[in-house]
Coordinates of C-alpha atoms in Angstrom, one line a residue:
X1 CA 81.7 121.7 170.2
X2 CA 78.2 121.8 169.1
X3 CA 77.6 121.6 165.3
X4 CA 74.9 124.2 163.8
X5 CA 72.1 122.6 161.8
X6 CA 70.7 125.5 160.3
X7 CA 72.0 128.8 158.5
X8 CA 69.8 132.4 159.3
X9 CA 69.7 134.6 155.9
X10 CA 68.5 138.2 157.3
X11 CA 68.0 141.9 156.2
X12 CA 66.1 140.1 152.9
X13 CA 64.0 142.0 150.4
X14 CA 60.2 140.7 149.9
X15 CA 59.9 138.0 147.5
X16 CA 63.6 136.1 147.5
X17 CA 64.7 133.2 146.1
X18 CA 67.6 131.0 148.2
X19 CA 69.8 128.5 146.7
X20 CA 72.3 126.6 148.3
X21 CA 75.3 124.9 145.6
X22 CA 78.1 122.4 146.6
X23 CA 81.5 124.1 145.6
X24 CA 81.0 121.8 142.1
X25 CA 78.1 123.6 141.5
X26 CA 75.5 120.8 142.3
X27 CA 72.4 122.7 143.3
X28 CA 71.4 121.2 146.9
X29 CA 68.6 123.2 148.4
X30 CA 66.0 125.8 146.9
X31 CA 63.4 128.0 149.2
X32 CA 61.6 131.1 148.5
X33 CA 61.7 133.8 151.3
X34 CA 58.5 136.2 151.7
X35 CA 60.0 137.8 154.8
X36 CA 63.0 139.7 156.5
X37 CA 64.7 136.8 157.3
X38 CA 64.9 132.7 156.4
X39 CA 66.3 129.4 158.2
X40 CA 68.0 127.2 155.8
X41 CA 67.8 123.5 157.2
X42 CA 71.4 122.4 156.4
X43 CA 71.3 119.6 158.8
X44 CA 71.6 117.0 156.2
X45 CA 74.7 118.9 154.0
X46 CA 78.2 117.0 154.9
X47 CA 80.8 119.1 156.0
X48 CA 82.5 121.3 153.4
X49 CA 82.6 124.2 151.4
X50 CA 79.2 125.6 150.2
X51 CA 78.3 128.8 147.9
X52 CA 74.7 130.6 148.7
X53 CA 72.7 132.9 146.2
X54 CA 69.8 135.0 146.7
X55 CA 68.1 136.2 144.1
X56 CA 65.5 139.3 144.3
X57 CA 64.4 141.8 141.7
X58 CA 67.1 144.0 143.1
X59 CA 70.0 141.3 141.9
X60 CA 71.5 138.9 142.9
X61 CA 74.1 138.1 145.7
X62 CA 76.3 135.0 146.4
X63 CA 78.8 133.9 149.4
X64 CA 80.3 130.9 150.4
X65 CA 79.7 129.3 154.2
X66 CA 81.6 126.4 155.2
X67 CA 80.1 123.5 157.3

């Protein structure tokens, strides 16, 4: 089984902000997206339970991934 590195965050509004928080709430990564779509390098994230939030002048929206 091969183990995915990254995470693809599509369908984005201009001007984004991406954050990535361990399930304590520990904020790990933090990117700004200018485009349709962002790669998150998660590569270096153990395996676990995860929450992601984007935040855009239209809201905000949050989901959990598991690694």
């Amino acid at each position: 089984i091969q183990q995915k590195h990254s995470f693809n965050v599509g369908g984005l509004a201009a001007r984004i902000s991406i954050r990535v928080y361990s399930i304590k709430g520990e904020l790990l990564i933090t990117q700004r997206a200018g485009q349709q779509e962002c790669e998150l390098d998660i590569a270096h994230l153990p395996k676990g339970i995860y929450l992601i939030q984007a935040d855009s002048k239209l809201g905000k929206r949050q989901m959990k991934f598991i690694k």
